[in-house]
Each structure stands twice: as C-alpha cells, then as structure tokens.
Short mmCIF file of C-alpha atoms in Angstrom, two decimals:
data_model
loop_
_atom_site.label_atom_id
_atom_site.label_comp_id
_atom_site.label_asym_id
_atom_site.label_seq_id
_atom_site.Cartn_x
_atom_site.Cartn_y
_atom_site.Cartn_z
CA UNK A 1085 102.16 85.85 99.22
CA UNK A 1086 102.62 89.58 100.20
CA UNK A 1087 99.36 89.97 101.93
CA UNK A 1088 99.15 86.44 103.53
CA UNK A 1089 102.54 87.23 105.00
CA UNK A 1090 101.43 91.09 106.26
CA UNK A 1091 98.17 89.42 107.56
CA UNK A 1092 100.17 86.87 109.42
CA UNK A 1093 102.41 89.17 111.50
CA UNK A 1094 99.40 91.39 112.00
CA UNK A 1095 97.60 88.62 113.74
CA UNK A 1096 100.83 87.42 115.14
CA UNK A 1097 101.58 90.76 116.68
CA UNK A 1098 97.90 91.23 117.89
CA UNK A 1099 98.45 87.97 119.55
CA UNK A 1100 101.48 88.72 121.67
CA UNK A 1101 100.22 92.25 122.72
CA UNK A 1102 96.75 90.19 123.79
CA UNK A 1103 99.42 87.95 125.74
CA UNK A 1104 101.25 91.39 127.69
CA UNK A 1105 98.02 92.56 128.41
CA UNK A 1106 97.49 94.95 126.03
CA UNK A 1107 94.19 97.20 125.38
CA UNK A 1108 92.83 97.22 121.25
CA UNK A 1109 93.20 100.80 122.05
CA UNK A 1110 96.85 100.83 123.60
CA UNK A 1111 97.67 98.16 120.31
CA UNK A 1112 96.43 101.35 118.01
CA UNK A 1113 97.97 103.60 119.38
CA UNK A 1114 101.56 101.78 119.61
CA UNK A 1115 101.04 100.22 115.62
CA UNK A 1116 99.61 103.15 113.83
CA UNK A 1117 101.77 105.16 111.46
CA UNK A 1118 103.79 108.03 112.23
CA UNK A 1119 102.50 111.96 111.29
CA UNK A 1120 105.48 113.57 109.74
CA UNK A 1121 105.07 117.69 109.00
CA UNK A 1122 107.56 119.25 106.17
CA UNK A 1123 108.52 122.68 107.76
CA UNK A 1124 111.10 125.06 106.13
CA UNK A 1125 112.99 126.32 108.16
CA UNK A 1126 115.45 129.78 107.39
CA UNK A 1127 119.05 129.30 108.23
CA UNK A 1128 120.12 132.91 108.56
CA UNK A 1129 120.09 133.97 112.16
CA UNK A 1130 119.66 137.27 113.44
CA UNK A 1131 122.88 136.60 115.86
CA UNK A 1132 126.27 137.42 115.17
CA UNK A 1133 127.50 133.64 114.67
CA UNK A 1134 129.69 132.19 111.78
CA UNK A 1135 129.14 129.18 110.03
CA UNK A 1136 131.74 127.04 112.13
CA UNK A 1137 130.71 128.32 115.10
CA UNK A 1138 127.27 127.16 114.51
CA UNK A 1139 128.13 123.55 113.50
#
C-alpha cells in the first residue's frame, strides 16, 4: 500500500507541474533531495567576547 500510495503522488505531482508548465528538468531539480554537509565548527573565538555577549 506504501508504494502504490508514493507512486500515486509521484504521478500526481508530475501531473500538476505538466499542468504549470513545468520542464522534466525544472520538475528534477525542484523534487530531488536535499545535499546536507556535517561541518564542525570551533566555538572559541579569537575576539575578546563573553559567552552572553555572543548569544
């Protein structure tokens, strides 16, 4: 029931963007799944600034 249901809305949303005009390519590009990159990133700063002030 899963996939008949995904497949549905696929086709249904494929459908409406076909109705607005929409290019396959312009469809892709809106549908396709985010790129998320994991950085670290150091909290200690080299300026003179105290925790409160910095929130």
């Amino acid at each position: 029931m899963t996939s008949l249901t995904t497949n549905i809305t696929a086709l249904r949303s494929q459908f409406y963007a076909s109705k607005l005009g929409l290019t396959p390519t312009e469809w892709a590009n809106i549908t396709k799944q985010a790129t998320i990159h994991e950085e670290t990133v150091n909290r200690q700063s080299t300026l003179n600034i105290n925790n409160s002030q910095l929130a």
